Amino acid sequence: MHRSLKLVTAAALLLAVLVIPLHAEEIQIRTTDGVLLRGTWRAAEGGGERTALLLHMLGRTRADFEPLAAELLAQGISSFAIDFRGHGESVKQAGSEAVLNYREFDHLTWPGILKDVAPAIQFIESKGVTRSSITFVGGSIGANAAVIAASGDRQVRAAVLLSPGMDYRGLRIGDALDGWGNRPLLVLATSGDTYSLSTAQKIRDRFAGQNRVKVEIYPGQTAHGTELFTGVPGATKKIADWIVAN
C-alpha cells in the first residue's frame, strides 16, 4: 500500500512537472526607456486568440493575478501578467546599476508605467494574437493604466477595471473615458472602498445608456483592486465570463 502511494505521488509530481511549464512561461521584455520587465505568459490550450493583459496594483506584483489567470485558463483565455517597473522582479534598467523602487517614484515618474504596456502588447502579438483579441485587466493604479493605454489604442478589444480612481498618482482617467467610444468596459468596486466607489459611480453616470459598459458595485464589502479575487466570492469567474462574452 505504501509502495502504491509512493508511485501515485511520484506520478503526480511528474505530471505537475510536465504540465505546469506548458501553461506558465517566465518572460523578460524591455521598454523603450530600457527598463527590463518580468512577466508570466500562460497559453490556453487550443490556441485561441482571446488573451488578457494583467496589470497589478501599486506596491504589488503580477502574482496577485494567479487566481484570475487560473480561471481564464479554465475558460480558454491566455494571459500575460507583468510586474510594473519598480515592482517585483522589474527593477533593472539597461545600462544602469541602480535598482528601481516604486517607493521612490513621484508624480513625474509614476506615469512611466504606461511605457510598460506597449512591449507587453508586442510580446502578446508575437504569440500570434491580434490586438482586437486582447482585453486589459487592471487593479487600482493598474486599472487606470489599463484604461488610459487602451483608450489610446483603439484596436484593443476591451478593458476590466478593478477599483479604478479618477486620479491615482497622476494617472488621470477622465480623458481616457471620454475617448473610450463604444467598446466593452467592465468596472468592479466595493461600497466600502469609498474613492473607487465614487469613481465607479462617475463612470456609470458617464456611460448611462451604453449597454457595452457595465459597472458593478458590491455592497457591504471593502476589497480593493485584486483583493476582489479573494474578498468577493465568484469575482474571478464573473470577470472571465464577461471576457468570454465580450
Coordinates of N, CA and C in Angstrom, one line a residue:
M1 N 0.8 -1.2 0.0 CA 0.0 0.0 0.0 C 0.9 1.3 0.0
H2 N 1.9 1.3 0.8 CA 2.8 2.4 0.9 C 3.5 2.6 -0.4
R3 N 3.9 1.4 -1.1 CA 4.6 1.5 -2.3 C 3.7 2.1 -3.4
S4 N 2.4 1.7 -3.4 CA 1.4 2.3 -4.3 C 1.2 3.8 -4.1
L5 N 1.2 4.2 -2.9 CA 1.0 5.6 -2.6 C 2.2 6.4 -3.1
K6 N 3.4 5.8 -2.9 CA 4.6 6.5 -3.4 C 4.6 6.6 -4.9
L7 N 4.1 5.5 -5.6 CA 4.1 5.6 -7.0 C 3.1 6.6 -7.5
V8 N 1.9 6.7 -6.8 CA 0.9 7.7 -7.2 C 1.5 9.1 -7.0
T9 N 2.2 9.3 -5.8 CA 2.7 10.6 -5.6 C 3.8 11.0 -6.6
A10 N 4.7 10.0 -6.9 CA 5.7 10.3 -7.9 C 5.1 10.6 -9.3
A11 N 4.0 9.9 -9.6 CA 3.4 10.1 -10.9 C 2.7 11.5 -10.9
A12 N 2.2 11.9 -9.8 CA 1.5 13.3 -9.7 C 2.6 14.4 -9.8
L13 N 3.7 14.2 -9.2 CA 4.8 15.2 -9.3 C 5.3 15.3 -10.7
L14 N 5.5 14.1 -11.4 CA 5.9 14.1 -12.7 C 5.0 14.8 -13.6
L15 N 3.7 14.5 -13.4 CA 2.6 15.2 -14.2 C 2.7 16.7 -14.0
A16 N 2.9 17.1 -12.8 CA 3.0 18.6 -12.5 C 4.2 19.2 -13.2
V17 N 5.3 18.5 -13.2 CA 6.5 19.0 -13.9 C 6.2 19.1 -15.4
L18 N 5.5 18.1 -15.9 CA 5.2 18.1 -17.4 C 4.2 19.2 -17.8
V19 N 3.2 19.4 -16.9 CA 2.1 20.2 -17.3 C 2.3 21.7 -17.0
I20 N 2.9 22.1 -15.9 CA 3.0 23.5 -15.5 C 3.7 24.3 -16.5
P21 N 4.9 23.8 -17.0 CA 5.6 24.7 -18.0 C 4.8 25.0 -19.2
L22 N 3.9 24.1 -19.6 CA 3.1 24.4 -20.8 C 2.2 25.6 -20.6
H23 N 1.8 25.9 -19.3 CA 0.9 27.0 -19.0 C 1.6 28.2 -18.5
A24 N 2.8 28.1 -17.9 CA 3.4 29.3 -17.3 C 4.8 29.4 -17.8
E25 N 5.1 30.5 -18.5 CA 6.4 30.8 -19.1 C 6.9 32.1 -18.6
E26 N 8.0 32.1 -18.0 CA 8.6 33.4 -17.4 C 9.3 34.1 -18.5
I27 N 9.0 35.4 -18.7 CA 9.4 36.2 -19.8 C 10.1 37.5 -19.3
Q28 N 11.1 38.0 -20.1 CA 11.6 39.3 -19.9 C 11.5 40.1 -21.1
I29 N 10.9 41.3 -21.0 CA 10.7 42.2 -22.1 C 11.4 43.6 -21.7
R30 N 11.6 44.4 -22.7 CA 12.3 45.7 -22.5 C 11.4 46.8 -23.0
T31 N 11.4 47.9 -22.2 CA 10.6 49.1 -22.6 C 11.5 50.0 -23.5
T32 N 10.9 51.0 -24.0 CA 11.6 51.9 -24.9 C 12.7 52.7 -24.1
D33 N 12.5 52.9 -22.8 CA 13.5 53.6 -22.0 C 14.4 52.6 -21.2
G34 N 14.4 51.3 -21.7 CA 15.4 50.4 -21.2 C 15.1 49.6 -19.9
V35 N 13.9 49.8 -19.4 CA 13.5 49.0 -18.2 C 13.3 47.6 -18.6
L36 N 13.8 46.7 -17.8 CA 13.7 45.2 -18.0 C 12.5 44.7 -17.2
L37 N 11.4 44.3 -17.9 CA 10.2 43.9 -17.2 C 10.1 42.4 -17.2
R38 N 9.7 41.8 -16.1 CA 9.4 40.4 -16.0 C 7.9 40.2 -16.0
G39 N 7.6 39.1 -16.7 CA 6.2 38.7 -16.8 C 6.0 37.2 -16.9
T40 N 4.7 36.8 -16.7 CA 4.4 35.4 -16.8 C 3.3 35.2 -17.9
W41 N 3.6 34.4 -18.9 CA 2.7 34.1 -20.0 C 2.1 32.8 -19.8
R42 N 0.8 32.7 -19.9 CA 0.1 31.4 -19.8 C -0.8 31.3 -21.0
A43 N -0.5 30.2 -21.8 CA -1.1 30.0 -23.0 C -2.2 29.0 -22.8
A44 N -3.4 29.3 -23.2 CA -4.6 28.4 -23.1 C -4.5 27.3 -24.1
E45 N -4.9 26.1 -23.7 CA -4.9 25.0 -24.7 C -5.9 25.3 -25.8
G46 N -5.5 24.8 -27.0 CA -6.4 25.0 -28.1 C -6.0 26.2 -29.0
G47 N -5.0 27.0 -28.5 CA -4.5 28.0 -29.4 C -5.5 29.2 -29.7
G48 N -6.5 29.4 -28.9 CA -7.4 30.5 -29.2 C -6.7 31.8 -29.0
E49 N -7.2 32.9 -29.7 CA -6.5 34.2 -29.6 C -6.9 35.0 -28.3
R50 N -8.1 34.7 -27.8 CA -8.5 35.6 -26.7 C -7.5 35.6 -25.5
T51 N -7.0 36.8 -25.2 CA -5.9 37.0 -24.3 C -6.2 38.2 -23.4
A52 N -5.7 38.1 -22.1 CA -5.9 39.2 -21.2 C -4.5 39.7 -20.8
L53 N -4.3 41.0 -20.8 CA -3.1 41.6 -20.2 C -3.4 42.0 -18.8
L54 N -2.6 41.6 -17.8 CA -3.0 41.8 -16.4 C -2.0 42.8 -15.8
L55 N -2.5 43.8 -15.2 CA -1.8 44.9 -14.7 C -2.1 45.1 -13.2
H56 N -1.1 45.0 -12.4 CA -1.3 44.9 -10.9 C -1.5 46.2 -10.2
M57 N -1.7 46.2 -8.9 CA -1.8 47.4 -8.1 C -0.5 48.0 -7.6
L58 N -0.6 49.2 -7.1 CA 0.6 49.8 -6.6 C 1.2 49.0 -5.4
G59 N 2.5 48.8 -5.5 CA 3.2 48.1 -4.4 C 3.0 46.6 -4.4
R60 N 2.3 46.1 -5.4 CA 2.0 44.6 -5.5 C 2.8 44.1 -6.7
T61 N 2.5 42.8 -7.1 CA 3.2 42.2 -8.2 C 2.2 41.4 -9.0
R62 N 2.7 40.8 -10.1 CA 1.9 40.0 -11.0 C 1.3 38.8 -10.3
A63 N 2.0 38.4 -9.2 CA 1.5 37.2 -8.5 C 0.1 37.3 -8.0
D64 N -0.4 38.5 -7.8 CA -1.8 38.8 -7.3 C -2.8 38.3 -8.3
F65 N -2.4 38.1 -9.6 CA -3.3 37.7 -10.6 C -3.4 36.2 -10.8
E66 N -2.7 35.4 -9.9 CA -2.8 33.9 -10.1 C -4.2 33.4 -10.0
P67 N -5.1 33.8 -9.1 CA -6.5 33.3 -9.1 C -7.2 33.5 -10.4
L68 N -7.1 34.7 -10.9 CA -7.8 35.1 -12.2 C -7.1 34.3 -13.4
A69 N -5.8 34.3 -13.4 CA -5.1 33.6 -14.5 C -5.6 32.1 -14.6
A70 N -5.8 31.5 -13.4 CA -6.2 30.1 -13.4 C -7.7 30.0 -14.0
E71 N -8.5 30.9 -13.6 CA -9.9 30.9 -14.1 C -9.9 31.2 -15.6
L72 N -9.1 32.1 -16.1 CA -9.0 32.4 -17.5 C -8.6 31.2 -18.3
L73 N -7.6 30.5 -17.8 CA -7.1 29.3 -18.5 C -8.2 28.2 -18.6
A74 N -9.0 28.1 -17.5 CA -10.1 27.1 -17.5 C -11.1 27.5 -18.5
Q75 N -11.2 28.7 -18.9 CA -12.2 29.2 -19.9 C -11.6 29.4 -21.3
G76 N -10.3 28.9 -21.5 CA -9.7 29.0 -22.8 C -9.1 30.4 -23.1
I77 N -8.8 31.2 -22.1 CA -8.2 32.5 -22.4 C -6.8 32.5 -21.9
S78 N -5.9 32.9 -22.7 CA -4.5 33.1 -22.4 C -4.3 34.4 -21.6
S79 N -3.2 34.5 -20.9 CA -2.9 35.7 -20.1 C -1.4 36.1 -20.1
F80 N -1.2 37.4 -19.9 CA 0.2 37.8 -19.7 C 0.2 38.8 -18.6
A81 N 0.8 38.5 -17.5 CA 0.9 39.3 -16.3 C 2.3 39.9 -16.2
I82 N 2.4 41.2 -16.0 CA 3.7 41.8 -15.9 C 3.9 42.4 -14.5
D83 N 5.1 42.5 -14.1 CA 5.5 43.4 -12.9 C 5.8 44.8 -13.5
F84 N 5.1 45.8 -13.0 CA 5.4 47.1 -13.4 C 6.8 47.5 -13.0
R85 N 7.4 48.5 -13.7 CA 8.7 49.0 -13.3 C 8.7 49.4 -11.8
G86 N 9.8 49.0 -11.1 CA 10.0 49.3 -9.7 C 9.2 48.4 -8.8
H87 N 8.6 47.3 -9.3 CA 7.9 46.4 -8.6 C 8.4 45.0 -8.9
G88 N 8.2 44.1 -7.9 CA 8.6 42.7 -8.1 C 9.9 42.5 -8.6
E89 N 10.0 41.8 -9.8 CA 11.2 41.5 -10.5 C 11.6 42.5 -11.6
S90 N 10.8 43.6 -11.7 CA 11.1 44.6 -12.7 C 11.8 45.8 -12.1
V91 N 13.1 45.6 -11.8 CA 13.8 46.6 -11.0 C 15.1 47.0 -11.7
K92 N 15.4 46.5 -12.8 CA 16.6 46.9 -13.5 C 16.4 47.7 -14.8
Q93 N 17.3 48.5 -15.1 CA 17.2 49.3 -16.3 C 18.6 49.1 -17.1
A94 N 18.5 48.9 -18.3 CA 19.7 48.6 -19.1 C 20.7 49.7 -19.0
G95 N 21.9 49.4 -18.8 CA 23.0 50.4 -18.7 C 23.1 51.1 -17.4
S96 N 22.4 50.6 -16.4 CA 22.4 51.2 -15.0 C 22.5 50.2 -14.0
E97 N 23.2 50.5 -12.9 CA 23.3 49.6 -11.8 C 22.3 49.9 -10.7
A98 N 21.5 51.0 -10.9 CA 20.5 51.4 -9.9 C 19.4 50.4 -9.9
V99 N 18.8 50.3 -8.7 CA 17.6 49.4 -8.6 C 16.4 50.3 -8.5
L100 N 15.4 50.0 -9.4 CA 14.2 50.8 -9.4 C 13.3 50.4 -8.3
N101 N 12.8 51.4 -7.6 CA 11.9 51.1 -6.4 C 10.7 52.1 -6.5
Y102 N 9.5 51.5 -6.6 CA 8.3 52.4 -6.7 C 8.2 53.3 -5.6
R103 N 8.7 53.0 -4.4 CA 8.6 53.9 -3.3 C 9.3 55.2 -3.5
E104 N 10.2 55.3 -4.5 CA 10.9 56.5 -4.8 C 10.3 57.2 -6.0
F105 N 9.2 56.7 -6.5 CA 8.6 57.4 -7.6 C 7.8 58.6 -7.1
D106 N 7.7 59.6 -8.1 CA 6.9 60.8 -7.7 C 5.9 61.0 -8.9
H107 N 5.2 62.2 -8.8 CA 4.1 62.4 -9.8 C 4.7 62.5 -11.2
L108 N 6.0 62.7 -11.4 CA 6.6 62.8 -12.7 C 7.0 61.4 -13.2
T109 N 7.3 60.5 -12.3 CA 7.8 59.2 -12.7 C 6.7 58.1 -12.7
W110 N 5.6 58.3 -12.0 CA 4.6 57.3 -11.9 C 4.0 57.0 -13.3
P111 N 3.7 58.1 -14.1 CA 3.1 57.8 -15.5 C 4.0 57.0 -16.3
G112 N 5.3 56.8 -15.9 CA 6.2 55.9 -16.7 C 5.7 54.5 -16.8
I113 N 4.8 54.1 -15.9 CA 4.3 52.7 -16.0 C 3.5 52.5 -17.3
L114 N 3.0 53.6 -17.9 CA 2.3 53.4 -19.1 C 3.3 52.9 -20.2
K115 N 4.6 53.2 -20.1 CA 5.5 52.7 -21.1 C 5.7 51.2 -21.0
D116 N 5.2 50.6 -19.9 CA 5.4 49.2 -19.7 C 4.4 48.4 -20.5
V117 N 3.3 49.1 -20.9 CA 2.2 48.4 -21.6 C 2.6 48.0 -23.0
A118 N 3.2 48.9 -23.7 CA 3.5 48.7 -25.2 C 4.3 47.4 -25.4
P119 N 5.4 47.2 -24.7 CA 6.2 46.0 -25.0 C 5.4 44.7 -24.6
A120 N 4.5 44.9 -23.6 CA 3.7 43.7 -23.2 C 2.7 43.3 -24.3
I121 N 2.2 44.3 -25.0 CA 1.3 44.1 -26.1 C 2.1 43.4 -27.3
Q122 N 3.3 44.0 -27.5 CA 4.1 43.4 -28.6 C 4.5 42.0 -28.3
F123 N 4.7 41.6 -27.1 CA 5.0 40.2 -26.8 C 3.8 39.4 -27.1
I124 N 2.6 39.8 -26.6 CA 1.4 39.0 -26.9 C 1.2 38.9 -28.4
E125 N 1.5 39.9 -29.1 CA 1.3 39.8 -30.6 C 2.3 38.8 -31.2
S126 N 3.5 38.7 -30.6 CA 4.5 37.7 -31.0 C 4.0 36.3 -30.9
K127 N 3.0 36.1 -30.1 CA 2.4 34.8 -29.9 C 1.2 34.5 -30.9
G128 N 1.1 35.4 -31.9 CA 0.1 35.3 -32.9 C -1.3 35.8 -32.6
V129 N -1.3 36.6 -31.5 CA -2.6 37.2 -31.1 C -2.7 38.6 -31.6
T130 N -3.9 38.9 -32.2 CA -4.2 40.3 -32.7 C -4.7 41.2 -31.6
R131 N -4.4 42.5 -31.7 CA -4.8 43.4 -30.7 C -6.3 43.4 -30.4
S132 N -7.1 43.1 -31.4 CA -8.5 43.1 -31.3 C -9.0 41.9 -30.4
S133 N -8.1 41.0 -30.1 CA -8.4 39.9 -29.2 C -7.9 40.1 -27.8
I134 N -7.3 41.2 -27.5 CA -6.7 41.5 -26.2 C -7.6 42.3 -25.3
T135 N -7.9 41.9 -24.1 CA -8.6 42.6 -23.0 C -7.6 43.0 -22.0
F136 N -7.6 44.3 -21.6 CA -6.8 44.7 -20.5 C -7.5 44.5 -19.2
V137 N -6.8 44.0 -18.2 CA -7.4 43.9 -16.8 C -6.5 44.5 -15.8
G138 N -6.9 45.5 -15.1 CA -6.0 46.2 -14.2 C -6.7 46.4 -12.8
G139 N -5.9 46.4 -11.8 CA -6.3 46.7 -10.4 C -5.8 48.0 -9.9
S140 N -6.6 48.9 -9.3 CA -6.2 50.1 -8.7 C -5.4 51.0 -9.7
I141 N -4.2 51.3 -9.4 CA -3.4 52.1 -10.4 C -3.2 51.3 -11.7
G142 N -3.3 50.0 -11.6 CA -3.2 49.2 -12.9 C -4.5 49.3 -13.7
A143 N -5.6 49.6 -13.0 CA -6.9 49.9 -13.7 C -6.8 51.2 -14.5
N144 N -6.2 52.2 -13.8 CA -6.0 53.5 -14.5 C -5.1 53.3 -15.7
A145 N -4.0 52.6 -15.5 CA -3.0 52.4 -16.6 C -3.7 51.6 -17.8
A146 N -4.6 50.7 -17.4 CA -5.3 49.9 -18.4 C -6.2 50.7 -19.3
V147 N -7.0 51.6 -18.7 CA -8.0 52.3 -19.4 C -7.3 53.4 -20.2
I148 N -6.2 54.0 -19.7 CA -5.5 55.1 -20.4 C -4.8 54.5 -21.6
A149 N -4.1 53.3 -21.4 CA -3.4 52.7 -22.5 C -4.4 52.2 -23.6
A150 N -5.5 51.6 -23.2 CA -6.4 51.0 -24.1 C -7.2 52.1 -24.8
S151 N -7.5 53.2 -24.2 CA -8.2 54.3 -24.8 C -7.3 54.9 -25.9
G152 N -6.0 54.9 -25.8 CA -5.1 55.4 -26.8 C -4.8 54.4 -27.9
D153 N -5.3 53.2 -27.8 CA -5.1 52.2 -28.8 C -6.5 51.6 -29.2
R154 N -7.1 52.1 -30.2 CA -8.5 51.7 -30.5 C -8.6 50.2 -31.0
Q155 N -7.5 49.6 -31.2 CA -7.5 48.2 -31.6 C -7.8 47.2 -30.4
V156 N -7.4 47.7 -29.2 CA -7.6 46.8 -28.1 C -9.1 46.6 -27.9
R157 N -9.4 45.3 -27.6 CA -10.8 44.9 -27.6 C -11.7 45.5 -26.5
A158 N -11.1 45.4 -25.2 CA -12.0 45.7 -24.1 C -11.1 45.9 -22.8
A159 N -11.7 46.3 -21.7 CA -10.9 46.5 -20.5 C -11.8 46.2 -19.3
V160 N -11.1 45.7 -18.3 CA -11.8 45.4 -17.0 C -11.0 46.2 -15.9
L161 N -11.8 47.1 -15.2 CA -11.2 48.0 -14.2 C -11.6 47.5 -12.8
L162 N -10.6 47.1 -12.0 CA -10.9 46.7 -10.7 C -10.5 47.9 -9.7
S163 N -11.5 48.5 -9.2 CA -11.3 49.7 -8.2 C -10.5 50.8 -8.9
P164 N -10.9 51.3 -10.0 CA -10.2 52.5 -10.5 C -10.4 53.7 -9.7
G165 N -9.5 54.7 -10.0 CA -9.7 56.0 -9.3 C -9.6 57.1 -10.4
M166 N -10.3 58.2 -10.2 CA -10.2 59.2 -11.2 C -8.8 59.8 -11.4
D167 N -8.0 59.7 -10.3 CA -6.6 60.1 -10.4 C -5.8 59.3 -9.3
Y168 N -5.0 58.4 -9.8 CA -4.0 57.7 -9.0 C -2.6 58.1 -9.4
R169 N -1.9 58.8 -8.5 CA -0.5 59.2 -8.6 C -0.3 59.9 -10.0
G170 N -1.2 60.7 -10.4 CA -1.0 61.4 -11.6 C -1.6 60.8 -12.9
L171 N -2.0 59.5 -12.7 CA -2.7 58.8 -13.8 C -4.2 59.1 -13.8
R172 N -4.6 60.2 -14.5 CA -5.9 60.6 -14.6 C -6.7 60.0 -15.7
I173 N -7.9 59.5 -15.4 CA -8.6 58.7 -16.4 C -9.7 59.5 -17.2
G174 N -10.0 60.7 -16.8 CA -11.1 61.4 -17.4 C -11.0 61.5 -18.9
D175 N -9.9 61.9 -19.5 CA -9.8 62.0 -20.9 C -9.9 60.6 -21.6
A176 N -9.3 59.6 -20.9 CA -9.4 58.2 -21.4 C -10.8 57.7 -21.5
L177 N -11.6 58.1 -20.5 CA -13.0 57.7 -20.6 C -13.8 58.4 -21.7
D178 N -13.4 59.7 -21.8 CA -14.1 60.5 -22.9 C -13.8 59.9 -24.3
G179 N -12.6 59.3 -24.4 CA -12.2 58.7 -25.7 C -12.4 57.3 -25.8
W180 N -13.2 56.7 -24.9 CA -13.3 55.2 -24.9 C -14.2 54.7 -26.1
G181 N -15.2 55.5 -26.4 CA -16.0 55.0 -27.5 C -17.0 54.0 -27.1
N182 N -17.3 53.0 -27.9 CA -18.4 52.1 -27.6 C -17.8 50.7 -27.4
R183 N -16.6 50.6 -27.0 CA -16.0 49.3 -26.7 C -16.5 48.7 -25.3
P184 N -16.4 47.4 -25.1 CA -16.8 46.8 -23.9 C -15.9 47.3 -22.7
L185 N -16.5 47.6 -21.6 CA -15.8 48.1 -20.4 C -16.5 47.5 -19.2
L186 N -15.8 46.8 -18.3 CA -16.4 46.3 -17.0 C -15.6 47.0 -15.9
V187 N -16.4 47.5 -15.0 CA -15.9 48.2 -13.8 C -16.4 47.6 -12.5
L188 N -15.5 47.1 -11.6 CA -15.9 46.5 -10.4 C -15.4 47.3 -9.2
A189 N -16.2 47.5 -8.2 CA -15.8 48.2 -7.0 C -16.6 47.7 -5.8
T190 N -16.2 48.0 -4.6 CA -16.9 47.7 -3.4 C -17.4 49.0 -2.7
S191 N -18.5 48.8 -2.0 CA -19.1 50.0 -1.4 C -18.3 50.6 -0.3
G192 N -17.4 49.8 0.3 CA -16.6 50.2 1.4 C -15.3 50.9 1.0
D193 N -15.0 50.8 -0.3 CA -13.8 51.4 -0.9 C -14.2 52.7 -1.5
T194 N -14.3 53.8 -0.7 CA -15.0 55.0 -1.0 C -14.5 55.7 -2.2
Y195 N -13.2 55.8 -2.4 CA -12.7 56.5 -3.6 C -13.1 55.8 -4.9
S196 N -12.8 54.5 -4.9 CA -13.2 53.7 -6.1 C -14.7 53.6 -6.3
L197 N -15.4 53.6 -5.2 CA -16.9 53.7 -5.3 C -17.3 54.9 -6.0
S198 N -16.8 56.1 -5.6 CA -17.1 57.4 -6.2 C -16.7 57.3 -7.7
T199 N -15.6 56.8 -8.0 CA -15.1 56.7 -9.4 C -16.0 55.8 -10.2
A200 N -16.4 54.7 -9.7 CA -17.3 53.7 -10.4 C -18.6 54.4 -10.7
Q201 N -19.1 55.1 -9.7 CA -20.4 55.8 -9.9 C -20.3 56.9 -11.0
K202 N -19.2 57.6 -11.1 CA -19.0 58.6 -12.1 C -18.9 57.9 -13.5
I203 N -18.2 56.8 -13.5 CA -18.2 56.0 -14.8 C -19.6 55.6 -15.2
R204 N -20.3 55.0 -14.3 CA -21.7 54.6 -14.6 C -22.5 55.7 -15.1
D205 N -22.4 56.9 -14.5 CA -23.2 58.1 -15.0 C -22.7 58.5 -16.3
R206 N -21.4 58.5 -16.5 CA -20.9 59.0 -17.8 C -21.3 58.1 -19.0
F207 N -21.5 56.8 -18.7 CA -21.9 55.9 -19.8 C -23.3 55.4 -19.7
A208 N -24.1 56.1 -19.0 CA -25.5 55.8 -18.9 C -26.2 55.5 -20.2
G209 N -26.8 54.4 -20.3 CA -27.5 54.0 -21.6 C -26.7 53.2 -22.6
Q210 N -25.3 53.1 -22.3 CA -24.5 52.3 -23.2 C -24.4 50.9 -22.6
N211 N -25.0 49.9 -23.3 CA -25.1 48.6 -22.8 C -23.8 47.8 -22.8
R212 N -22.7 48.3 -23.5 CA -21.5 47.7 -23.5 C -20.6 48.0 -22.3
V213 N -21.0 49.0 -21.5 CA -20.3 49.4 -20.3 C -21.1 48.9 -19.1
K214 N -20.4 48.1 -18.3 CA -21.1 47.5 -17.1 C -20.3 47.9 -15.9
V215 N -21.0 48.5 -14.9 CA -20.5 48.9 -13.6 C -21.2 48.1 -12.5
E216 N -20.4 47.4 -11.7 CA -21.0 46.5 -10.7 C -20.3 46.9 -9.3
I217 N -21.2 47.2 -8.4 CA -20.7 47.6 -7.0 C -21.2 46.6 -6.0
Y218 N -20.2 46.1 -5.2 CA -20.5 45.0 -4.3 C -20.8 45.7 -2.9
P219 N -22.1 45.6 -2.4 CA -22.4 46.2 -1.1 C -21.8 45.4 0.0
G220 N -21.5 46.2 1.1 CA -21.0 45.5 2.3 C -19.6 44.9 2.2
Q221 N -18.9 45.3 1.2 CA -17.5 44.8 1.0 C -16.5 46.0 1.0
T222 N -15.3 45.7 1.3 CA -14.2 46.7 1.3 C -13.0 46.4 0.4
A223 N -13.0 45.2 -0.2 CA -11.9 44.8 -1.0 C -11.6 45.8 -2.1
H224 N -10.3 45.9 -2.4 CA -9.8 46.9 -3.3 C -8.9 46.2 -4.4
G225 N -9.2 46.5 -5.6 CA -8.3 46.0 -6.7 C -8.4 44.5 -6.8
T226 N -7.2 43.9 -6.9 CA -7.1 42.4 -7.0 C -7.5 41.7 -5.7
E227 N -7.7 42.5 -4.6 CA -8.2 41.9 -3.4 C -9.6 41.3 -3.7
L228 N -10.3 41.8 -4.7 CA -11.6 41.3 -5.0 C -11.6 39.8 -5.3
F229 N -10.5 39.3 -5.8 CA -10.4 37.8 -6.1 C -10.6 37.0 -4.9
T230 N -10.2 37.4 -3.8 CA -10.4 36.6 -2.5 C -11.5 37.2 -1.7
G231 N -11.7 38.5 -1.8 CA -12.7 39.1 -0.9 C -14.1 39.1 -1.4
V232 N -14.4 38.8 -2.7 CA -15.7 38.8 -3.2 C -15.9 37.4 -3.9
P233 N -16.7 36.6 -3.3 CA -17.0 35.3 -3.9 C -17.4 35.3 -5.4
G234 N -16.8 34.6 -6.2 CA -17.2 34.5 -7.6 C -16.7 35.6 -8.5
A235 N -15.8 36.5 -8.0 CA -15.3 37.6 -8.8 C -14.5 37.1 -10.0
T236 N -13.6 36.2 -9.8 CA -12.8 35.7 -10.9 C -13.6 35.1 -12.0
K237 N -14.6 34.3 -11.6 CA -15.4 33.7 -12.7 C -16.3 34.8 -13.4
K238 N -16.7 35.8 -12.7 CA -17.5 36.8 -13.3 C -16.7 37.6 -14.3
I239 N -15.4 37.8 -14.0 CA -14.5 38.5 -14.9 C -14.3 37.7 -16.1
A240 N -13.9 36.4 -15.9 CA -13.6 35.5 -17.0 C -14.9 35.3 -17.9
D241 N -16.0 35.2 -17.3 CA -17.3 35.0 -18.1 C -17.5 36.3 -18.9
W242 N -17.3 37.4 -18.4 CA -17.5 38.7 -19.1 C -16.6 38.8 -20.3
I243 N -15.3 38.4 -20.1 CA -14.3 38.5 -21.2 C -14.7 37.6 -22.3
V244 N -15.2 36.4 -22.0 CA -15.6 35.4 -23.0 C -16.8 36.0 -23.8
A245 N -17.7 36.6 -23.0 CA -18.9 37.2 -23.7 C -18.7 38.4 -24.5
N246 N -17.6 39.1 -24.2 CA -17.3 40.4 -24.9 C -16.0 40.4 -25.7

